[in-house]
Structure formats: C-alpha cells, structure tokens
Coordinates of C-alpha atoms and ligand atoms in Angstrom, one line a residue:
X14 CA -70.4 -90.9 -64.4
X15 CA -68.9 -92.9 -61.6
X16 CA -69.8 -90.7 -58.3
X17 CA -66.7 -90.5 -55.4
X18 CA -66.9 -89.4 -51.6
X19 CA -64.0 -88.7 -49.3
X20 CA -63.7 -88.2 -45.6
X21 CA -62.9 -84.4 -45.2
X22 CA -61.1 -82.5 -42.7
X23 CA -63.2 -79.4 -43.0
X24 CA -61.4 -77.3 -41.0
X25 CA -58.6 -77.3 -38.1
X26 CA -59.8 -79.7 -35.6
X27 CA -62.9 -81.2 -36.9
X28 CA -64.2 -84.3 -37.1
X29 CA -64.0 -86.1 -41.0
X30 CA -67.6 -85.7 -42.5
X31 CA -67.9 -88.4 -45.0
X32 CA -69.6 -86.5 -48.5
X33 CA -69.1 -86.3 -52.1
X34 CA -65.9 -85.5 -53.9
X35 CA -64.9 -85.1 -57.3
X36 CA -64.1 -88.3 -59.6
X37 CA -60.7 -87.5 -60.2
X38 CA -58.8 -87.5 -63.6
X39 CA -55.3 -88.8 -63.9
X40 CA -52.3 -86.9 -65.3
X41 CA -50.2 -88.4 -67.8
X42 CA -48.2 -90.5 -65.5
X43 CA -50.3 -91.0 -62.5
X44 CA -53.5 -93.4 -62.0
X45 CA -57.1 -94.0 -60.6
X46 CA -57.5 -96.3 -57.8
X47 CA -60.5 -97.7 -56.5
X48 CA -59.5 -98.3 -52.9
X49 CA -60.6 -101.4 -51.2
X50 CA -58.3 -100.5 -48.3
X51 CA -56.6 -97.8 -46.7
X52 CA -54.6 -97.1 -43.4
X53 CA -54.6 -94.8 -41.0
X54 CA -50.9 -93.1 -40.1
X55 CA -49.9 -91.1 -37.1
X56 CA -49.6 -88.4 -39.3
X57 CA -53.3 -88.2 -39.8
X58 CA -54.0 -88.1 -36.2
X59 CA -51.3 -84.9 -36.1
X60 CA -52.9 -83.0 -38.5
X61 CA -56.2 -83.6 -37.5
X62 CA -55.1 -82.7 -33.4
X63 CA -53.3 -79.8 -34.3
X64 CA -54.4 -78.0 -36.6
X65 CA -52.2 -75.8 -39.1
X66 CA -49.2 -76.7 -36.9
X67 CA -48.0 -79.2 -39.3
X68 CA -48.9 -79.3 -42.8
X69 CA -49.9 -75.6 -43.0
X70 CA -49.6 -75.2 -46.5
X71 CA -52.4 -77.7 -46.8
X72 CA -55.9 -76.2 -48.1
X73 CA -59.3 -77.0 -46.5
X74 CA -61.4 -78.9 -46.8
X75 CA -59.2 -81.4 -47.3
X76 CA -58.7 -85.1 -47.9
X77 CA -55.8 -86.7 -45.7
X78 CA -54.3 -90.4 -45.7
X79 CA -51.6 -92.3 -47.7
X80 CA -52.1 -95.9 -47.8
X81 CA -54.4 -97.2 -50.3
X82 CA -54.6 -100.3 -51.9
X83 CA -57.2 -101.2 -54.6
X84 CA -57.9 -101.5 -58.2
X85 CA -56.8 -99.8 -61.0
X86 CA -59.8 -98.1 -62.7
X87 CA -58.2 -95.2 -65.3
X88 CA -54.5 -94.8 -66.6
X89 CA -52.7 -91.9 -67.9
X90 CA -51.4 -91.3 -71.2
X91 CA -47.9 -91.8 -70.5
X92 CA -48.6 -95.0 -67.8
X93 CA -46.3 -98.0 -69.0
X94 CA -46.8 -100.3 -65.5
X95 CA -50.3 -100.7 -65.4
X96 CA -53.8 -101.4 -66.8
X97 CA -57.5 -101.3 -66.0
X98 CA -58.3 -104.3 -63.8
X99 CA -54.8 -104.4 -61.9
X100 CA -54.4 -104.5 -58.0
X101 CA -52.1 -102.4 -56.7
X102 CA -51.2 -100.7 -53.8
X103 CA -49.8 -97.1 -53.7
X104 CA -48.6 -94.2 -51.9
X105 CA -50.9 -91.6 -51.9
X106 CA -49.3 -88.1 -51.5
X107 CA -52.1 -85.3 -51.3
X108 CA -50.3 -83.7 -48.4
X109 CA -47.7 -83.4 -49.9
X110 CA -46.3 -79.5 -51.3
X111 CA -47.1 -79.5 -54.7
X112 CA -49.6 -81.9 -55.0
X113 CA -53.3 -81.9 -56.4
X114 CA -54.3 -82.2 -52.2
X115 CA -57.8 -83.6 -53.0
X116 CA -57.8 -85.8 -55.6
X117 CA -54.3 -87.5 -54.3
X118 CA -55.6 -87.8 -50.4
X119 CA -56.0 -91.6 -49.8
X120 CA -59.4 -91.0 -47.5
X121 CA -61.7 -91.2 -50.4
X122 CA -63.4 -93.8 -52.9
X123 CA -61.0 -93.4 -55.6
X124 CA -57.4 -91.8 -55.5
X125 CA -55.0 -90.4 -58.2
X126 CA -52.0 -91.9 -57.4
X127 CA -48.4 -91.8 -58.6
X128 CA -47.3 -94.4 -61.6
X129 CA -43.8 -94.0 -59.6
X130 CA -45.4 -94.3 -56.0
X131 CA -47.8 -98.2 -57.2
X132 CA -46.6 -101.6 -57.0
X133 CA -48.7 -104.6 -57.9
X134 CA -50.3 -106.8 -55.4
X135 CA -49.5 -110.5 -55.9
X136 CA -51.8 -112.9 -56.5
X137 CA -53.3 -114.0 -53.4
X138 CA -52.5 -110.6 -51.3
X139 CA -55.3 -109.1 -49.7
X140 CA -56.3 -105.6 -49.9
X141 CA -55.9 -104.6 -46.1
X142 CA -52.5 -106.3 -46.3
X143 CA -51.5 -103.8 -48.6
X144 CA -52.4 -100.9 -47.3
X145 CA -50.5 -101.2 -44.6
X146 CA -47.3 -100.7 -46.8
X147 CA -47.4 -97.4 -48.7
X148 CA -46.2 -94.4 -45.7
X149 CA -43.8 -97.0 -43.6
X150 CA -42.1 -98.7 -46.2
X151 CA -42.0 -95.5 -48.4
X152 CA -40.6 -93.8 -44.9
X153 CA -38.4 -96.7 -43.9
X154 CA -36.8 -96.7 -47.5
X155 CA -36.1 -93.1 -47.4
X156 CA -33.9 -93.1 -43.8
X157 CA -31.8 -96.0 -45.3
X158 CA -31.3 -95.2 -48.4
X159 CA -31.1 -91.9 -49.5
X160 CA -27.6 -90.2 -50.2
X161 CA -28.8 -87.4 -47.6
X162 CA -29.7 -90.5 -44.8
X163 CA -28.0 -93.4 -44.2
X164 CA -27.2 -94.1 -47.9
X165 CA -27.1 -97.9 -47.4
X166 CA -25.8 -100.1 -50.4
X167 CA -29.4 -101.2 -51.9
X168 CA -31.0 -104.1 -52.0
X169 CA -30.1 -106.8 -54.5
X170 CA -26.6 -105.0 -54.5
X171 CA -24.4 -106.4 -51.5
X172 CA -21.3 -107.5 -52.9
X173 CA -21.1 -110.4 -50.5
X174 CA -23.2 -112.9 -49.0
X175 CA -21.7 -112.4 -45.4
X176 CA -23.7 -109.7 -43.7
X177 CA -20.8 -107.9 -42.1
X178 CA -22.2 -104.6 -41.4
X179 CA -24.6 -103.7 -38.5
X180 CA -27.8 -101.4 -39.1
X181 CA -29.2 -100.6 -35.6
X182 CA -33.5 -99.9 -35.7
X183 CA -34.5 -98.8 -32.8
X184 CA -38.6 -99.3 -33.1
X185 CA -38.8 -102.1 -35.0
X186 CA -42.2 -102.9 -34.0
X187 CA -43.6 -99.7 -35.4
X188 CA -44.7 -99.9 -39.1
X189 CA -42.0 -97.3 -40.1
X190 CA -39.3 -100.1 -38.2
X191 CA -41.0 -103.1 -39.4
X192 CA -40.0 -102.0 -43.0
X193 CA -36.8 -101.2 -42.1
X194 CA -35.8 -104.5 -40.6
X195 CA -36.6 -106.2 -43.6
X196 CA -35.3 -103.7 -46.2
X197 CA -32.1 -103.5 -44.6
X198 CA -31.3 -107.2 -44.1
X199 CA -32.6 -107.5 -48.3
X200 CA -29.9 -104.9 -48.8
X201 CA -27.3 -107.3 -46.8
X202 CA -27.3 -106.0 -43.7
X203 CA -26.7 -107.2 -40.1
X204 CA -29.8 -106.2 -37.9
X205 CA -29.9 -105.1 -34.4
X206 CA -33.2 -103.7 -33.3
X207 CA -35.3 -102.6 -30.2
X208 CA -39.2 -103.7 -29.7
X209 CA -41.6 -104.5 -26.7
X210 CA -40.8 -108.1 -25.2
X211 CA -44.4 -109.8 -26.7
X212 CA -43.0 -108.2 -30.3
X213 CA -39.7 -110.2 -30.0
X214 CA -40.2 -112.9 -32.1
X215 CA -42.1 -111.0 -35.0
X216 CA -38.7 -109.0 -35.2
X217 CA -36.9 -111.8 -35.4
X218 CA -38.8 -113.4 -38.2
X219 CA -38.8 -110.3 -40.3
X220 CA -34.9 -110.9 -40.0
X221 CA -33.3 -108.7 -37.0
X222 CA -30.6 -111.0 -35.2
X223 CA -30.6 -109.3 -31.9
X224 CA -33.9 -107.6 -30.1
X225 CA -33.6 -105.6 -27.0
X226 CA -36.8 -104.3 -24.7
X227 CA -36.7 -100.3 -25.8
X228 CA -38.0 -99.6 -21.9
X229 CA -34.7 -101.5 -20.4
X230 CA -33.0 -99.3 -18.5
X231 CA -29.5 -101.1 -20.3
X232 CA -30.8 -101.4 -23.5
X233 CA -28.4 -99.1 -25.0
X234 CA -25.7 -101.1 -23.6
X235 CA -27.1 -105.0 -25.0
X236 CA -27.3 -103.3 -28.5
X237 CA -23.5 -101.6 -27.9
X238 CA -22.7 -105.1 -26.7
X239 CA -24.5 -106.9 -29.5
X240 CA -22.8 -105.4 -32.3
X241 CA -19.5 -106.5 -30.7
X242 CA -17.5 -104.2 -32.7
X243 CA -18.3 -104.7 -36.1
X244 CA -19.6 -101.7 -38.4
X245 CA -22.1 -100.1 -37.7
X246 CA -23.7 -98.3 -41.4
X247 CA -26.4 -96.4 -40.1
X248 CA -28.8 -96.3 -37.2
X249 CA -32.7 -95.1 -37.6
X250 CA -34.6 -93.9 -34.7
X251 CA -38.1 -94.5 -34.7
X252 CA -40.7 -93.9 -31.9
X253 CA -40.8 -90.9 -29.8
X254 CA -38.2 -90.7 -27.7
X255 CA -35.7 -92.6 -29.6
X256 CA -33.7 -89.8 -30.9
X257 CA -31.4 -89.8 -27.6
X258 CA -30.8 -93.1 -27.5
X259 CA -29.9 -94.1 -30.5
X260 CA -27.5 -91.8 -31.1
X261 CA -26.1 -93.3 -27.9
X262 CA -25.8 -96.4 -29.7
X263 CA -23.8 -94.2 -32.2
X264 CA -21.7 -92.4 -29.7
X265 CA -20.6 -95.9 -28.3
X266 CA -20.1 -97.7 -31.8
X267 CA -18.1 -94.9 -33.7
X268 CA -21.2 -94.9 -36.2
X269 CA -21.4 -91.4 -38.0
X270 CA -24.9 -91.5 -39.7
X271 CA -28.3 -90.9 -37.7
X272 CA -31.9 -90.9 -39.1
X273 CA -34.9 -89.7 -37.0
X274 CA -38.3 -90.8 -37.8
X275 CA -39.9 -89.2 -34.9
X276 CA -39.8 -85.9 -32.6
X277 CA -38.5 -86.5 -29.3
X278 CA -41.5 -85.1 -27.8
X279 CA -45.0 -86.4 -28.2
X280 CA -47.7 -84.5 -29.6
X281 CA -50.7 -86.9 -28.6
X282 CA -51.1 -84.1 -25.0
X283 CA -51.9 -81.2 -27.2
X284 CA -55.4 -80.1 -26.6
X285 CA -57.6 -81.1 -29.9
X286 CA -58.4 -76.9 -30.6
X287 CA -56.6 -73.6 -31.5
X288 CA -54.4 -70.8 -30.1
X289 CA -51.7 -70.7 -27.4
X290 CA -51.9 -73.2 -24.8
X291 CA -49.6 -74.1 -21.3
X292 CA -49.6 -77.6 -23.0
X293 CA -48.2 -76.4 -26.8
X294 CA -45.9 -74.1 -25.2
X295 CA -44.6 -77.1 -23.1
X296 CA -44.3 -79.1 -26.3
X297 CA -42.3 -76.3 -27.8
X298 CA -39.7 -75.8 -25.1
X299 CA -39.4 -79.1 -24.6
X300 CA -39.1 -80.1 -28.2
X301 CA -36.3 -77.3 -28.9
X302 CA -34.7 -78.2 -26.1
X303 CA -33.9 -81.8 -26.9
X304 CA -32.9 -81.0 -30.4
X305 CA -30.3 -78.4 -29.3
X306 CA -29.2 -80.8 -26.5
X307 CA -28.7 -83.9 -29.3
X308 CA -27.3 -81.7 -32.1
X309 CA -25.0 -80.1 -29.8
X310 CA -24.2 -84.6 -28.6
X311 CA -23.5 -85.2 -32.2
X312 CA -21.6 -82.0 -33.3
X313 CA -18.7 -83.2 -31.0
X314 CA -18.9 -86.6 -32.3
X315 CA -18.9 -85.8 -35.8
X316 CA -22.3 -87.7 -36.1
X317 CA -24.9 -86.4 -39.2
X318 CA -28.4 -86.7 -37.8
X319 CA -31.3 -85.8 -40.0
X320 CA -35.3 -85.5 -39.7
X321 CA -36.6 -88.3 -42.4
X322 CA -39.2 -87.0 -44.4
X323 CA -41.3 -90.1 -46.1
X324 CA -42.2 -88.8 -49.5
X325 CA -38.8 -87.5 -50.4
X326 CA -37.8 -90.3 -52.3
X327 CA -40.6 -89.7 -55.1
X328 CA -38.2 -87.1 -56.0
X329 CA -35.0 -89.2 -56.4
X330 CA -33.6 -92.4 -56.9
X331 CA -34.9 -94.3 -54.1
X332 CA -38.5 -94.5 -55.1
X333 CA -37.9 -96.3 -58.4
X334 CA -35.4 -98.8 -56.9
X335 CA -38.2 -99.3 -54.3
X336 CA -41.3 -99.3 -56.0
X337 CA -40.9 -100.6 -59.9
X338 CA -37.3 -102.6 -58.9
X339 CA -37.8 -104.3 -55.2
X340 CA -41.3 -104.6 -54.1
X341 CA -43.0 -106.5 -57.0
X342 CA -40.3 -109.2 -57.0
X343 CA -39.8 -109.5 -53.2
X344 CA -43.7 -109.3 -52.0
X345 CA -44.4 -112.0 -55.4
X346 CA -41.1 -113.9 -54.4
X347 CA -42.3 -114.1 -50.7
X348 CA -39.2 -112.5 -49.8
X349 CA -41.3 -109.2 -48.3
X350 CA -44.3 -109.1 -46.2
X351 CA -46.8 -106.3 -45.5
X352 CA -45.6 -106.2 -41.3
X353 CA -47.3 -105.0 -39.1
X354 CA -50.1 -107.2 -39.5
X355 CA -53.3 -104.7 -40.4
X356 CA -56.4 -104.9 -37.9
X357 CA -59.0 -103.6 -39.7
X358 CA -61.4 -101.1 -37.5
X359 CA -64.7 -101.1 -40.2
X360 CA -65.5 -100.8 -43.1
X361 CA -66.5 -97.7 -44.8
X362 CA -65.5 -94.1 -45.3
X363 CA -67.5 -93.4 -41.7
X364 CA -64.9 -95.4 -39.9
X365 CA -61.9 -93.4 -40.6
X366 CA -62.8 -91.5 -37.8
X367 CA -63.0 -94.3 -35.6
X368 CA -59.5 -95.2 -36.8
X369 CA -57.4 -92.4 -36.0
X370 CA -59.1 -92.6 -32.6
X371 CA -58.1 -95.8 -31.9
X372 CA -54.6 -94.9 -33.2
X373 CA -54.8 -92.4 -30.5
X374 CA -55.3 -94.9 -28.3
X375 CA -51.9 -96.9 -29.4
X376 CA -51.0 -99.8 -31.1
X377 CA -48.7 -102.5 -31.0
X378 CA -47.3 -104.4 -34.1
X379 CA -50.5 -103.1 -35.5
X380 CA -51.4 -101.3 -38.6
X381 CA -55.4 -100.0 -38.6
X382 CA -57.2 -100.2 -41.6
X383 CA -60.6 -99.7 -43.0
X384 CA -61.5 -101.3 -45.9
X385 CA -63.9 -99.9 -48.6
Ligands
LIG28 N1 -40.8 -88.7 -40.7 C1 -41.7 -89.4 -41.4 O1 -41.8 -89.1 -42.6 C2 -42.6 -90.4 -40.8 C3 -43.4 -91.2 -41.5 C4 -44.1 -92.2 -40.8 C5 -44.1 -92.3 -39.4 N2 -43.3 -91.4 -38.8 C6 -43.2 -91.4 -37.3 O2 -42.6 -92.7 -37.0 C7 -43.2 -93.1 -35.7 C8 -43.7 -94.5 -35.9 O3 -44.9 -94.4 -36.8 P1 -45.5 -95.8 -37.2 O4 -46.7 -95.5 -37.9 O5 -44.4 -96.6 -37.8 O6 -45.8 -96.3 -35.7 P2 -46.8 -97.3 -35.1 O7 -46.8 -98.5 -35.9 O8 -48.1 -96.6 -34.8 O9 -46.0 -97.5 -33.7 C9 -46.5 -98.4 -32.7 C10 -45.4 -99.1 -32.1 O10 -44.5 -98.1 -31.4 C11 -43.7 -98.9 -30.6 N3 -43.2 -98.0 -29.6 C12 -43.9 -97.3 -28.6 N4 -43.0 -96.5 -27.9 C13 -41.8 -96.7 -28.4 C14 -40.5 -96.2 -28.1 N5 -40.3 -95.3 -27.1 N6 -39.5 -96.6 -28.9 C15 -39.6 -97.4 -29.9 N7 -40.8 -98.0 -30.2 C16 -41.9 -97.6 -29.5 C17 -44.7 -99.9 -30.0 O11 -43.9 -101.0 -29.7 P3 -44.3 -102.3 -28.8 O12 -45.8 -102.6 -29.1 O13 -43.4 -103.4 -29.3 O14 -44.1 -101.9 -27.4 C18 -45.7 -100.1 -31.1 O15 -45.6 -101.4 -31.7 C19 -44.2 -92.0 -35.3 O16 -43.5 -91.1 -34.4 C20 -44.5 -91.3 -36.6 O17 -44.9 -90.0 -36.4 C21 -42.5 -90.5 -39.4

C-alpha cells in the first residue's frame, strides 16, 4: 500500500507539521494525483493567520491548498478524461463546503481531485508551471463569466473578430488578474488593466492594450480616458484596495457590472493568535465601513457589485467550458500560458511553510511553488 503525508494545520494558528495522511480513494467521478507541484494562495496564508475567521466550517486537523499539478495515479468508475500515467493539473477544493476536506486539500502527496476541476498538461509543460493555474484561473473565470458576475460572451464565442468591448482588470499582475487578461481577450475582449510599472510589459504580452500604474494618483482617469467611450462589459477588481476604484472606473464609463476579488481591507496586520484584538476590531470597522460606503456609490448608479467566490463555477456552467472545453486546446495550442511565472521556494512538504511566509512577505508577478 502506497503510504501519503500532508502538511496539516492542526489547529487555529499553528504552524503545518508535515506527517502521515491517508491514501485517499477516489469517487466515481473524481481522481488520484500524485502531485509534483503545488502553490501556495493568499487564501492559505488567511486561514492559517486567522484562525476560524474564514473558513469556519473547516474541520481540524486539516489539509489546506488548491493548486496541484502531477500525475494521475487512480481513476474513478465513472472517469471518461483520464488514465493512469496522465499529467494533469487540477483544482483542488478541500476547503470547500461539502467536500471530503482531507483527502481533497492540495498540501499532501496525493490529492482526490475533481474529473470536472483537471485539465491535461501539454507535452513539454512543467509541473511548477501548472500549478500555478488551478485557484487564479478557476477565480478569474468565475468573475467574468458567470451569469451572477460579469457574464462575458465566452471564449471561442465572439461573434466578431473586432474586439469592440472593453473589460477593465484592475490587478492584472496578480495571479487572479493575470488569468483574467488572457481569458477575457480569448473571449474577444478589449483589455484595459492596472499593474506596477516593472509588470508593464508582461500585461501587455498576455494581451491588455492599455496598462496604468495602480499607485498613480490619476490612474482612474488614464483608464476612463483609455476606453475612450467604447463599452465597457464588466470590470473585475483585484488586489486590496481595488474595490473603490474600480468602480470609479464604472461610475465614469456607465458600466453596470462589478466583480470583487479582494476585501478592501487587508488582513496581513491581524495578530497570528485568537480572541478579540484592537487590530481585528480595526479590521472589522473598517472593513464594514467601506462596503457600506461602496454599496451605497453603486446603489445610486445602478451598478451590480458582487464578492467572487473561486470554486463556484464547479457548480455551473463555467467550469466545464473552462476546464474540459478551453484550457486543453489553448495551453496545447500555445494560445494560454500558466502567468505569473512560478518561483519555486523548495522542495518538499516541509517547505510549505516557508511558502506562505514568503507570500506574507509579497510577491510580484510571482506565483510560489513547492514542488514534490
Ligand atoms: N475571491 C476569491 O475567490 C479569490 C481567489 C483567489 C484570490 N483572491 C484574492 O485576490 C487577490 C489577489 O490574489 P492573487 O493570488 O491573484 O495575488 P498575488 O499574485 O499574490 O498578488 C500579487 C500582486 O498584487 C499586485 N498588487 C499589490 N497591490 C495591489 C493593488 N492595490 N491593486 C492591484 N494590484 C496590486 C502586485 O502588483 P505589482 O507587483 O505589479 O506591483 C503583485 O504582482 C487577493 O486579495 C486574494 O485574496 C480571491
């Protein structure tokens, strides 16, 4: 019997202890990855910093994570997409309500992983390339695309060659934004986006037209000025902080639909421990504050803005148009690349730790993998 170890998050707060974990059995539809590589997600630093304050409902000790890319190593009953031997990469969603939380978390040896949620690797992709795709594009694909989001035209689908229509991304240097850039302008799409000056030219070779500093003080204005009155479809704030001005973007442009990737407070100050604090109540003030203030902004203006939530599209439409229809053709094509670029922090479970602390520390057009 194949043996498995995980990093856990024993309880609020810890540290991951790297130990042995159950080899896990797939359902009918879902499969066994060995993982060669995984990424590390914001997300993971959240939980991990504050305790049951997001993600209560998860159990301890628990496995987090949700990049993985590896090979496939057991298949379902009902699996159609893939066999023993295949690489893949896949979206692992053990935080998730509802899901086996262990054997789905991505900080282990081998995750269970969705058929739905797996795309093959092309030949010639490497494994911490891979991983860096899973959470952002999953996330990025979910803001533009859902019916309760922007509800862009898909890609493959635009009725003309002539990108016409503006989608503003304001981030686009984040993984969550890098995805975005290049799924929009696959769906046909005009893109306007923001980024730090030395990320300028990546945006523009993943396919945004226009890039604007996200610290200039007129930024707002050389986007407004940018999309030079055509149509804006949909804007998607990512990055904290970029709630308010992107829907200024919105209010200037007459665009109606607003997704939000990110709180407009940061959570990186909280204190890494339990109970009341001046700092979380702080946060909390703040945090309302800001979303009253912009709801009450786009309730006047007749703009819909809504909290993206990444995994919601394994539950509709979007997730087999983005996993079974457009990634395997567009990565294999060329057409797609795994952006940001991953910088892999070690090797081993031991280093996820050493990850999410250097994601603490911030990154920049960066995605930080381990590899396994
Ligand atoms: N709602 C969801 O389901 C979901 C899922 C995934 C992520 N997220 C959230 O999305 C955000 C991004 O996550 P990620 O993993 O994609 O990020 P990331 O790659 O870790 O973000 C790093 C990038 O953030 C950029 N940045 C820093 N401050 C910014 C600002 N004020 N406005 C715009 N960009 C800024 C930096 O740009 P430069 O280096 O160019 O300066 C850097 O490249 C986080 O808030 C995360 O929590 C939400």
């Amino acid at each position: 019997m194949t043996s498995n170890s995980a990093a856990w998050l024993d309880s609020p707060f810890a540290d991951f202890t790297v130990r042995p974990a159950p080899y896990p059995t797939p359902g009918a539809d879902e499969i066994v990855i060995r993982n060669r590589a995984i990424a590390v997600n914001p997300l993971d630093a959240v939980k991990q910093s504050t305790g049951n304050l997001m993600y209560g409902w998860l159990p301890y000790p628990a496995v987090l994570g949700e990049d993985v890319a590896g090979e496939v190593v057991g298949v379902g009953s009902g699996v159609t997409r893939f066999r023993e031997g295949d690489r893949v990469f896949a979206y692992a969603v053990g935080m998730e309500k509802g899901a086996d939380h262990a054997a789905e978390g991505g900080f282990q040896n081998f995750t269970v992983a969705k058929e739905s949620l797996a795309a093959p690797m092309p030949a010639g992709m490497a494994f911490e390339d891979a991983a860096v795709l899973p959470l952002a594009v999953s996330t990025a694909a979910s803001a533009l695309f859902q019916r309760d989001q922007l509800a862009l035209r898909h890609p493959g689908t635009a009725a003309t060659t002539a990108a016409t229509e503006v989608v503003v991304v304001w981030g686009g240097s984040t993984s969550v934004g890098s995805n975005a850039i290049q799924l929009a302008v696959a769906a046909g799409y005009t893109v306007v986006t923001t980024a730090g000056p030395r990320n300028h030219d990546r945006m523009r070779a993943l396919g945004a037209t226009h890039v604007f500093d996200y610290a200039s003080p007129t930024a707002v204005a050389d986007i407004v000025s940018a999309v030079g009155g055509a149509r804006v479809a949909g804007l998607l704030a990512v990055g904290t902080g970029s709630a308010e001005p992107t829907v200024a973007v919105a209010v200037a442009t007459g665009a109606k639909r607003v997704s939000l990737a990110s709180p407009s407070v940061s959570f990186d100050g909280l204190p890494r421990r339990g109970g009341p604090s001046a700092a979380l109540v702080r946060l909390g003030v703040r945090l309302v504050g800001a979303n009253v203030a912009l709801q009450a902004r786009c309730l006047v203006r007749g703009i819909r803005t809504r909290f993206v939530w990444g995994s919601t599209l394994k539950d509709n439409e979007v997730g087999p148009m983005l996993w079974s229809g457009f990634l395997p053709g567009a990565l294999a094509a060329g057409d797609y690349v795994a952006s940001p670029a991953p910088r892999v922090v070690g090797h081993g479970l031991e280093s996820v730790q050493l990850a999410i602390d250097a994601l603490r520390g911030g990154v920049s057009a960066s995605k930080l993998v381990v590899t396994l």
